[in-house]
């Protein structure tokens, strides 16, 4: 397993300063395409989006994470909605098994495909045989605008019978038995349900979540986040997400590209991570989104009266800078900023 001292940032700081943690998990976003258009989506996924991670890219990321973290490496497959590309999903798992990369820790789905017990049983048996450890099912007011709650309940029930309760994760299980029909209510009522859900389960205001949801939750001026740098967000993430095009995002900081695995293997990306080598990353690292604010204001950014949090401020400024064409190699891809 890789030692912390192999990272160039860690080599540059004193012994008593926080170190850049080793990445032990990687979420592979197989696609930005999704049957849903959830208001809280970090990645701006929708039926109109596209992208499909090549098998070779997925396997390379998987192998690189194992090079970094050894037996503690954890891969999960997500999207978008990976079950839109069922055959492709299987090919990735089959190749990983062929190359002895170990089991996939988790596969995420919103359950749109769970029309009957037969198809659920067939698919779960296949995934079990290919080494899937856990199935994570999205269940919340945002997804239930687009996915029939009965499909979700059926998937959870049949999944528990097939795999055991410990291998089925429902996020958020509260809404599995107490579902909310947000699809057929007035906008004002729907907004109230959104606010209630955000209070129960705080979300990160990036991607589409930096739009309508963030506006509903906005309470503080930009100055409130003046001392909120992103140092620990980068140093402590312990994992990344990788999109269909190979872009690497630290943790769930969607739209901030720290590297691309089609150019540099993931283990080398970790070893070479040094925020000071990228002006925009270094600004966020040292000063947080308020560090970007001055630059944006000079370019004509119109500051909002209030923001829902540091990530909302960051996403709003980044959207402006992206639209102005400021470093689309760091603030991208366009899919997230449409």
mmCIF file of C-alpha atoms in Angstrom:
data_model
loop_
_atom_site.group_PDB
_atom_site.id
_atom_site.type_symbol
_atom_site.label_atom_id
_atom_site.label_comp_id
_atom_site.label_asym_id
_atom_site.label_seq_id
_atom_site.Cartn_x
_atom_site.Cartn_y
_atom_site.Cartn_z
ATOM 1 C CA UNK A 1 0.000 0.000 0.000
ATOM 2 C CA UNK A 2 1.143 3.540 -0.786
ATOM 3 C CA UNK A 3 2.712 5.590 2.008
ATOM 4 C CA UNK A 4 1.557 9.158 2.773
ATOM 5 C CA UNK A 5 5.129 10.341 2.256
ATOM 6 C CA UNK A 6 4.862 9.478 -1.454
ATOM 7 C CA UNK A 7 2.572 12.477 -2.066
ATOM 8 C CA UNK A 8 4.387 15.671 -3.014
ATOM 9 C CA UNK A 9 2.124 17.921 -0.923
ATOM 10 C CA UNK A 10 2.863 15.839 2.165
ATOM 11 C CA UNK A 11 6.569 16.161 1.416
ATOM 12 C CA UNK A 12 6.244 19.956 1.435
ATOM 13 C CA UNK A 13 4.618 20.420 4.862
ATOM 14 C CA UNK A 14 6.059 20.072 8.328
ATOM 15 C CA UNK A 15 5.575 16.935 10.381
ATOM 16 C CA UNK A 16 2.895 18.457 12.621
ATOM 17 C CA UNK A 17 0.702 19.783 9.778
ATOM 18 C CA UNK A 18 -2.312 17.837 8.433
ATOM 19 C CA UNK A 19 -1.440 15.479 5.608
ATOM 20 C CA UNK A 20 -3.214 14.645 2.377
ATOM 21 C CA UNK A 21 -5.103 11.418 3.137
ATOM 22 C CA UNK A 22 -4.770 8.337 1.009
ATOM 23 C CA UNK A 23 -7.661 7.704 -1.368
ATOM 24 C CA UNK A 24 -9.317 4.437 -0.408
ATOM 25 C CA UNK A 25 -12.582 4.777 -2.330
ATOM 26 C CA UNK A 26 -13.565 5.737 -5.851
ATOM 27 C CA UNK A 27 -17.051 6.254 -7.198
ATOM 28 C CA UNK A 28 -17.169 5.547 -10.918
ATOM 29 C CA UNK A 29 -19.894 7.610 -12.596
ATOM 30 C CA UNK A 30 -20.689 5.334 -15.502
ATOM 31 C CA UNK A 31 -22.862 8.003 -17.119
ATOM 32 C CA UNK A 32 -24.437 11.413 -16.593
ATOM 33 C CA UNK A 33 -27.631 10.093 -18.167
ATOM 34 C CA UNK A 34 -30.482 9.409 -15.755
ATOM 35 C CA UNK A 35 -34.206 8.822 -16.007
ATOM 36 C CA UNK A 36 -34.577 11.423 -13.228
ATOM 37 C CA UNK A 37 -33.842 15.128 -13.052
ATOM 38 C CA UNK A 38 -33.630 15.472 -9.278
ATOM 39 C CA UNK A 39 -33.329 18.974 -7.878
ATOM 40 C CA UNK A 40 -30.635 17.847 -5.457
ATOM 41 C CA UNK A 41 -28.394 16.101 -8.035
ATOM 42 C CA UNK A 42 -24.726 17.002 -7.478
ATOM 43 C CA UNK A 43 -23.875 16.154 -11.076
ATOM 44 C CA UNK A 44 -26.740 17.733 -13.021
ATOM 45 C CA UNK A 45 -27.808 14.342 -14.393
ATOM 46 C CA UNK A 46 -30.932 14.055 -16.532
ATOM 47 C CA UNK A 47 -32.467 12.110 -19.454
ATOM 48 C CA UNK A 48 -30.804 14.563 -21.875
ATOM 49 C CA UNK A 49 -27.284 14.045 -20.557
ATOM 50 C CA UNK A 50 -24.911 11.486 -21.986
ATOM 51 C CA UNK A 51 -21.485 9.964 -21.592
ATOM 52 C CA UNK A 52 -20.640 6.317 -20.930
ATOM 53 C CA UNK A 53 -17.437 5.303 -19.174
ATOM 54 C CA UNK A 54 -15.415 2.923 -21.369
ATOM 55 C CA UNK A 55 -14.683 -0.461 -19.846
ATOM 56 C CA UNK A 56 -10.935 0.165 -20.066
ATOM 57 C CA UNK A 57 -11.295 3.447 -18.155
ATOM 58 C CA UNK A 58 -13.271 1.795 -15.362
ATOM 59 C CA UNK A 59 -10.807 -1.075 -15.051
ATOM 60 C CA UNK A 60 -7.809 1.266 -15.086
ATOM 61 C CA UNK A 61 -9.318 3.341 -12.270
ATOM 62 C CA UNK A 62 -10.111 0.194 -10.300
ATOM 63 C CA UNK A 63 -6.565 -1.142 -10.675
ATOM 64 C CA UNK A 64 -5.012 2.215 -9.797
ATOM 65 C CA UNK A 65 -7.065 2.460 -6.618
ATOM 66 C CA UNK A 66 -5.856 -1.005 -5.637
ATOM 67 C CA UNK A 67 -2.300 0.156 -6.281
ATOM 68 C CA UNK A 68 -2.939 3.021 -3.869
ATOM 69 C CA UNK A 69 -4.927 1.406 -1.094
ATOM 70 C CA UNK A 70 -4.323 -2.318 -1.443
ATOM 71 C CA UNK A 71 -6.968 -4.520 0.153
ATOM 72 C CA UNK A 72 -8.749 -1.494 1.661
ATOM 73 C CA UNK A 73 -9.640 -0.116 -1.798
ATOM 74 C CA UNK A 74 -13.388 0.289 -2.331
ATOM 75 C CA UNK A 75 -15.037 0.838 -5.710
ATOM 76 C CA UNK A 76 -18.674 1.789 -6.143
ATOM 77 C CA UNK A 77 -20.533 2.190 -9.415
ATOM 78 C CA UNK A 78 -22.952 5.040 -9.763
ATOM 79 C CA UNK A 79 -24.202 7.694 -12.170
ATOM 80 C CA UNK A 80 -26.479 9.046 -13.432
ATOM 81 C CA UNK A 81 -28.302 5.756 -13.433
ATOM 82 C CA UNK A 82 -25.992 2.804 -14.170
ATOM 83 C CA UNK A 83 -28.892 0.412 -14.768
ATOM 84 C CA UNK A 84 -29.741 2.342 -17.945
ATOM 85 C CA UNK A 85 -26.695 0.546 -19.349
ATOM 86 C CA UNK A 86 -27.230 -2.898 -17.856
ATOM 87 C CA UNK A 87 -25.127 -4.858 -20.369
ATOM 88 C CA UNK A 88 -22.276 -2.362 -20.108
ATOM 89 C CA UNK A 89 -22.402 -2.547 -16.318
ATOM 90 C CA UNK A 90 -22.062 -6.329 -16.515
ATOM 91 C CA UNK A 91 -19.103 -6.121 -18.902
ATOM 92 C CA UNK A 92 -17.229 -3.928 -16.416
ATOM 93 C CA UNK A 93 -17.908 -6.359 -13.567
ATOM 94 C CA UNK A 94 -16.984 -9.356 -15.716
ATOM 95 C CA UNK A 95 -13.686 -7.769 -16.718
ATOM 96 C CA UNK A 96 -12.914 -6.815 -13.110
ATOM 97 C CA UNK A 97 -13.549 -10.401 -12.051
ATOM 98 C CA UNK A 98 -11.405 -11.707 -14.901
ATOM 99 C CA UNK A 99 -8.536 -9.482 -13.748
ATOM 100 C CA UNK A 100 -8.997 -10.438 -10.074
ATOM 101 C CA UNK A 101 -9.600 -6.860 -8.969
ATOM 102 C CA UNK A 102 -11.841 -7.953 -6.124
ATOM 103 C CA UNK A 103 -15.546 -7.351 -5.529
ATOM 104 C CA UNK A 104 -17.297 -4.077 -6.226
ATOM 105 C CA UNK A 105 -18.266 -2.613 -2.873
ATOM 106 C CA UNK A 106 -21.549 -1.053 -3.962
ATOM 107 C CA UNK A 107 -23.765 -0.326 -6.943
ATOM 108 C CA UNK A 108 -26.271 2.530 -6.764
ATOM 109 C CA UNK A 109 -29.677 2.714 -8.419
ATOM 110 C CA UNK A 110 -32.960 4.569 -8.143
ATOM 111 C CA UNK A 111 -34.888 1.350 -8.858
ATOM 112 C CA UNK A 112 -36.727 2.555 -11.965
ATOM 113 C CA UNK A 113 -36.218 -0.860 -13.580
ATOM 114 C CA UNK A 114 -37.708 -2.969 -10.732
ATOM 115 C CA UNK A 115 -41.040 -3.634 -12.457
ATOM 116 C CA UNK A 116 -41.495 -7.156 -11.136
ATOM 117 C CA UNK A 117 -39.941 -9.751 -8.861
ATOM 118 C CA UNK A 118 -38.648 -11.841 -11.756
ATOM 119 C CA UNK A 119 -36.407 -9.180 -13.246
ATOM 120 C CA UNK A 120 -35.172 -8.107 -9.803
ATOM 121 C CA UNK A 121 -34.287 -11.678 -8.824
ATOM 122 C CA UNK A 122 -32.555 -12.380 -12.127
ATOM 123 C CA UNK A 123 -30.445 -9.247 -12.022
ATOM 124 C CA UNK A 124 -29.477 -9.512 -8.370
ATOM 125 C CA UNK A 125 -28.359 -13.115 -8.840
ATOM 126 C CA UNK A 126 -26.140 -12.025 -11.717
ATOM 127 C CA UNK A 127 -24.676 -9.134 -9.715
ATOM 128 C CA UNK A 128 -24.144 -11.379 -6.708
ATOM 129 C CA UNK A 129 -22.279 -13.844 -8.898
ATOM 130 C CA UNK A 130 -20.077 -11.044 -10.189
ATOM 131 C CA UNK A 131 -19.123 -10.001 -6.678
ATOM 132 C CA UNK A 132 -21.374 -7.068 -5.794
ATOM 133 C CA UNK A 133 -21.238 -6.585 -2.027
ATOM 134 C CA UNK A 134 -24.098 -4.124 -1.541
ATOM 135 C CA UNK A 135 -26.933 -2.524 -3.473
ATOM 136 C CA UNK A 136 -27.725 1.080 -2.597
ATOM 137 C CA UNK A 137 -31.241 2.241 -3.460
ATOM 138 C CA UNK A 138 -32.096 5.934 -3.651
ATOM 139 C CA UNK A 139 -35.375 6.722 -1.919
ATOM 140 C CA UNK A 140 -36.351 10.314 -1.217
ATOM 141 C CA UNK A 141 -38.852 12.994 -2.278
ATOM 142 C CA UNK A 142 -36.529 14.129 -5.063
ATOM 143 C CA UNK A 143 -36.295 10.740 -6.773
ATOM 144 C CA UNK A 144 -39.948 9.951 -6.205
ATOM 145 C CA UNK A 145 -40.925 12.756 -8.561
ATOM 146 C CA UNK A 146 -39.706 10.389 -11.265
ATOM 147 C CA UNK A 147 -39.661 6.832 -9.871
ATOM 148 C CA UNK A 148 -42.724 4.932 -8.672
ATOM 149 C CA UNK A 149 -42.259 4.273 -4.953
ATOM 150 C CA UNK A 150 -43.772 0.804 -5.396
ATOM 151 C CA UNK A 151 -40.829 -0.141 -7.626
ATOM 152 C CA UNK A 152 -38.442 1.019 -4.903
ATOM 153 C CA UNK A 153 -40.274 -0.910 -2.191
ATOM 154 C CA UNK A 154 -40.350 -4.020 -4.364
ATOM 155 C CA UNK A 155 -36.624 -3.770 -5.026
ATOM 156 C CA UNK A 156 -35.829 -3.357 -1.334
ATOM 157 C CA UNK A 157 -38.079 -6.274 -0.350
ATOM 158 C CA UNK A 158 -36.905 -8.711 -3.015
ATOM 159 C CA UNK A 159 -33.311 -7.571 -2.560
ATOM 160 C CA UNK A 160 -33.471 -8.344 1.140
ATOM 161 C CA UNK A 161 -34.779 -11.833 0.386
ATOM 162 C CA UNK A 162 -32.114 -12.473 -2.250
ATOM 163 C CA UNK A 163 -29.063 -10.904 -0.642
ATOM 164 C CA UNK A 164 -29.914 -10.348 3.024
ATOM 165 C CA UNK A 165 -30.797 -7.128 4.816
ATOM 166 C CA UNK A 166 -27.152 -6.250 5.503
ATOM 167 C CA UNK A 167 -26.456 -5.993 1.762
ATOM 168 C CA UNK A 168 -29.354 -3.685 0.910
ATOM 169 C CA UNK A 169 -28.966 0.014 1.681
ATOM 170 C CA UNK A 170 -31.925 2.362 1.280
ATOM 171 C CA UNK A 171 -31.141 6.051 1.268
ATOM 172 C CA UNK A 172 -33.246 7.372 2.889
ATOM 173 C CA UNK A 173 -35.172 4.516 4.510
ATOM 174 C CA UNK A 174 -37.524 6.907 6.290
ATOM 175 C CA UNK A 175 -39.199 7.622 2.943
ATOM 176 C CA UNK A 176 -39.594 3.963 2.032
ATOM 177 C CA UNK A 177 -42.546 3.549 4.408
ATOM 178 C CA UNK A 178 -43.549 7.196 4.615
ATOM 179 C CA UNK A 179 -43.375 8.272 1.005
ATOM 180 C CA UNK A 180 -44.351 11.736 -0.130
ATOM 181 C CA UNK A 181 -46.178 12.328 -3.400
ATOM 182 C CA UNK A 182 -44.303 15.393 -4.577
ATOM 183 C CA UNK A 183 -45.194 14.823 -8.206
ATOM 184 C CA UNK A 184 -48.879 15.689 -7.908
ATOM 185 C CA UNK A 185 -48.827 18.664 -5.559
ATOM 186 C CA UNK A 186 -48.581 22.425 -6.082
ATOM 187 C CA UNK A 187 -45.175 24.078 -6.403
ATOM 188 C CA UNK A 188 -45.458 25.780 -3.009
ATOM 189 C CA UNK A 189 -46.187 22.485 -1.272
ATOM 190 C CA UNK A 190 -43.400 20.773 -3.188
ATOM 191 C CA UNK A 191 -40.940 23.440 -2.075
ATOM 192 C CA UNK A 192 -41.980 22.884 1.529
ATOM 193 C CA UNK A 193 -41.312 19.163 1.142
ATOM 194 C CA UNK A 194 -37.899 19.954 -0.330
ATOM 195 C CA UNK A 195 -37.086 22.185 2.639
ATOM 196 C CA UNK A 196 -38.232 19.523 5.079
ATOM 197 C CA UNK A 197 -36.114 16.863 3.362
ATOM 198 C CA UNK A 198 -33.042 19.097 3.423
ATOM 199 C CA UNK A 199 -33.472 19.650 7.147
ATOM 200 C CA UNK A 200 -33.641 15.903 7.738
ATOM 201 C CA UNK A 201 -30.769 15.105 5.404
ATOM 202 C CA UNK A 202 -28.509 18.076 4.562
ATOM 203 C CA UNK A 203 -27.281 18.058 0.974
ATOM 204 C CA UNK A 204 -24.266 19.529 -0.742
ATOM 205 C CA UNK A 205 -25.207 22.484 -2.931
ATOM 206 C CA UNK A 206 -23.265 21.681 -6.079
ATOM 207 C CA UNK A 207 -24.469 20.772 -9.571
ATOM 208 C CA UNK A 208 -28.227 21.193 -9.956
ATOM 209 C CA UNK A 209 -28.568 21.411 -6.165
ATOM 210 C CA UNK A 210 -26.904 24.830 -6.387
ATOM 211 C CA UNK A 211 -29.994 26.114 -8.195
ATOM 212 C CA UNK A 212 -33.549 25.904 -6.904
ATOM 213 C CA UNK A 213 -32.758 24.022 -3.685
ATOM 214 C CA UNK A 214 -29.958 26.361 -2.704
ATOM 215 C CA UNK A 215 -32.202 29.367 -3.263
ATOM 216 C CA UNK A 216 -34.786 27.839 -0.924
ATOM 217 C CA UNK A 217 -32.161 27.318 1.772
ATOM 218 C CA UNK A 218 -30.137 30.523 1.297
ATOM 219 C CA UNK A 219 -29.795 32.453 4.572
ATOM 220 C CA UNK A 220 -26.254 33.850 4.891
ATOM 221 C CA UNK A 221 -24.288 36.512 2.984
ATOM 222 C CA UNK A 222 -21.017 35.640 1.254
ATOM 223 C CA UNK A 223 -19.098 37.372 4.044
ATOM 224 C CA UNK A 224 -20.259 34.653 6.459
ATOM 225 C CA UNK A 225 -17.939 32.223 4.670
ATOM 226 C CA UNK A 226 -14.884 34.468 4.599
ATOM 227 C CA UNK A 227 -12.896 32.148 6.856
ATOM 228 C CA UNK A 228 -14.161 28.920 5.314
ATOM 229 C CA UNK A 229 -11.292 27.538 3.249
ATOM 230 C CA UNK A 230 -11.407 24.184 1.462
ATOM 231 C CA UNK A 231 -8.167 22.840 2.902
ATOM 232 C CA UNK A 232 -9.725 19.994 4.840
ATOM 233 C CA UNK A 233 -12.220 19.228 2.077
ATOM 234 C CA UNK A 234 -9.267 18.286 -0.110
ATOM 235 C CA UNK A 235 -6.960 16.804 2.517
ATOM 236 C CA UNK A 236 -9.535 14.660 4.308
ATOM 237 C CA UNK A 237 -11.718 13.372 1.469
ATOM 238 C CA UNK A 238 -10.189 9.841 1.400
ATOM 239 C CA UNK A 239 -11.895 9.277 -1.923
ATOM 240 C CA UNK A 240 -12.749 10.580 -5.359
ATOM 241 C CA UNK A 241 -15.439 10.401 -7.990
ATOM 242 C CA UNK A 242 -14.495 9.819 -11.600
ATOM 243 C CA UNK A 243 -16.858 10.789 -14.402
ATOM 244 C CA UNK A 244 -17.443 9.031 -17.756
ATOM 245 C CA UNK A 245 -14.751 11.159 -19.408
ATOM 246 C CA UNK A 246 -12.083 10.332 -16.816
ATOM 247 C CA UNK A 247 -12.342 13.612 -14.873
ATOM 248 C CA UNK A 248 -11.403 13.246 -11.207
ATOM 249 C CA UNK A 249 -13.346 15.124 -8.514
ATOM 250 C CA UNK A 250 -12.167 15.230 -4.915
ATOM 251 C CA UNK A 251 -14.858 13.722 -2.689
ATOM 252 C CA UNK A 252 -18.186 15.045 -3.935
ATOM 253 C CA UNK A 253 -16.825 18.384 -5.190
ATOM 254 C CA UNK A 254 -18.410 17.970 -8.603
ATOM 255 C CA UNK A 255 -17.288 20.324 -11.341
ATOM 256 C CA UNK A 256 -13.797 20.915 -9.909
ATOM 257 C CA UNK A 257 -11.439 18.774 -11.981
ATOM 258 C CA UNK A 258 -8.195 17.921 -10.231
ATOM 259 C CA UNK A 259 -6.941 15.590 -12.988
ATOM 260 C CA UNK A 260 -8.009 13.162 -15.709
ATOM 261 C CA UNK A 261 -7.174 9.470 -15.532
ATOM 262 C CA UNK A 262 -7.072 9.205 -19.323
ATOM 263 C CA UNK A 263 -3.934 11.337 -19.078
ATOM 264 C CA UNK A 264 -2.520 10.279 -15.694
ATOM 265 C CA UNK A 265 -3.229 7.041 -13.769
ATOM 266 C CA UNK A 266 -5.190 7.570 -10.554
ATOM 267 C CA UNK A 267 -2.366 6.439 -8.288
ATOM 268 C CA UNK A 268 -0.044 8.962 -9.964
ATOM 269 C CA UNK A 269 -2.730 11.659 -9.607
ATOM 270 C CA UNK A 270 -2.721 11.080 -5.845
ATOM 271 C CA UNK A 271 1.060 11.142 -5.614
ATOM 272 C CA UNK A 272 1.275 14.368 -7.639
ATOM 273 C CA UNK A 273 -1.563 16.212 -5.901
ATOM 274 C CA UNK A 274 -0.246 19.642 -4.970
ATOM 275 C CA UNK A 275 -2.823 22.495 -4.927
ATOM 276 C CA UNK A 276 -0.099 25.097 -5.346
ATOM 277 C CA UNK A 277 0.451 23.842 -8.900
ATOM 278 C CA UNK A 278 -2.994 25.089 -9.998
ATOM 279 C CA UNK A 279 -3.988 28.702 -9.292
ATOM 280 C CA UNK A 280 -7.721 28.037 -8.934
ATOM 281 C CA UNK A 281 -7.295 24.915 -6.810
ATOM 282 C CA UNK A 282 -4.788 26.718 -4.618
ATOM 283 C CA UNK A 283 -7.190 29.634 -4.141
ATOM 284 C CA UNK A 284 -9.939 27.263 -2.976
ATOM 285 C CA UNK A 285 -7.477 25.331 -0.835
ATOM 286 C CA UNK A 286 -6.141 28.438 0.904
ATOM 287 C CA UNK A 287 -9.182 30.743 0.972
ATOM 288 C CA UNK A 288 -12.273 28.801 -0.051
ATOM 289 C CA UNK A 289 -14.844 30.241 -2.470
ATOM 290 C CA UNK A 290 -14.509 33.778 -1.115
ATOM 291 C CA UNK A 291 -11.007 33.645 -2.572
ATOM 292 C CA UNK A 292 -12.617 33.351 -6.000
ATOM 293 C CA UNK A 293 -15.116 36.109 -5.293
ATOM 294 C CA UNK A 294 -12.806 39.061 -5.954
ATOM 295 C CA UNK A 295 -11.779 37.633 -9.330
ATOM 296 C CA UNK A 296 -15.418 37.008 -10.245
ATOM 297 C CA UNK A 297 -16.568 40.477 -9.183
ATOM 298 C CA UNK A 298 -13.955 42.076 -11.448
ATOM 299 C CA UNK A 299 -15.387 40.070 -14.332
ATOM 300 C CA UNK A 300 -18.936 41.246 -13.583
ATOM 301 C CA UNK A 301 -20.253 38.641 -11.160
ATOM 302 C CA UNK A 302 -23.370 39.830 -9.348
ATOM 303 C CA UNK A 303 -23.219 38.714 -5.742
ATOM 304 C CA UNK A 304 -26.406 37.208 -4.309
ATOM 305 C CA UNK A 305 -27.792 38.641 -1.059
ATOM 306 C CA UNK A 306 -27.609 35.225 0.624
ATOM 307 C CA UNK A 307 -26.264 31.725 0.052
ATOM 308 C CA UNK A 308 -27.160 28.316 1.427
ATOM 309 C CA UNK A 309 -23.581 27.545 2.387
ATOM 310 C CA UNK A 310 -19.970 27.580 1.319
ATOM 311 C CA UNK A 311 -20.606 25.065 -1.475
ATOM 312 C CA UNK A 312 -23.496 27.136 -2.873
ATOM 313 C CA UNK A 313 -21.270 30.203 -3.002
ATOM 314 C CA UNK A 314 -18.542 28.163 -4.667
ATOM 315 C CA UNK A 315 -20.876 26.602 -7.242
ATOM 316 C CA UNK A 316 -22.471 29.934 -8.113
ATOM 317 C CA UNK A 317 -19.122 31.636 -8.651
ATOM 318 C CA UNK A 318 -17.806 28.666 -10.624
ATOM 319 C CA UNK A 319 -20.868 28.712 -12.864
ATOM 320 C CA UNK A 320 -20.185 32.379 -13.627
ATOM 321 C CA UNK A 321 -16.486 31.770 -14.272
ATOM 322 C CA UNK A 322 -17.268 28.761 -16.462
ATOM 323 C CA UNK A 323 -19.687 30.828 -18.526
ATOM 324 C CA UNK A 324 -16.922 33.434 -18.904
ATOM 325 C CA UNK A 325 -14.562 30.732 -20.181
ATOM 326 C CA UNK A 326 -12.216 30.878 -17.182
ATOM 327 C CA UNK A 327 -10.105 27.686 -17.079
ATOM 328 C CA UNK A 328 -12.541 25.032 -18.281
ATOM 329 C CA UNK A 329 -9.818 22.459 -17.641
ATOM 330 C CA UNK A 330 -10.375 22.986 -13.911
ATOM 331 C CA UNK A 331 -14.026 24.032 -13.839
ATOM 332 C CA UNK A 332 -15.773 21.400 -15.932
ATOM 333 C CA UNK A 333 -17.011 19.415 -17.699
ATOM 334 C CA UNK A 334 -19.721 21.370 -19.499
ATOM 335 C CA UNK A 335 -22.239 18.661 -18.524
ATOM 336 C CA UNK A 336 -22.223 19.853 -14.923
ATOM 337 C CA UNK A 337 -22.461 23.544 -15.833
ATOM 338 C CA UNK A 338 -25.299 23.390 -18.399
#
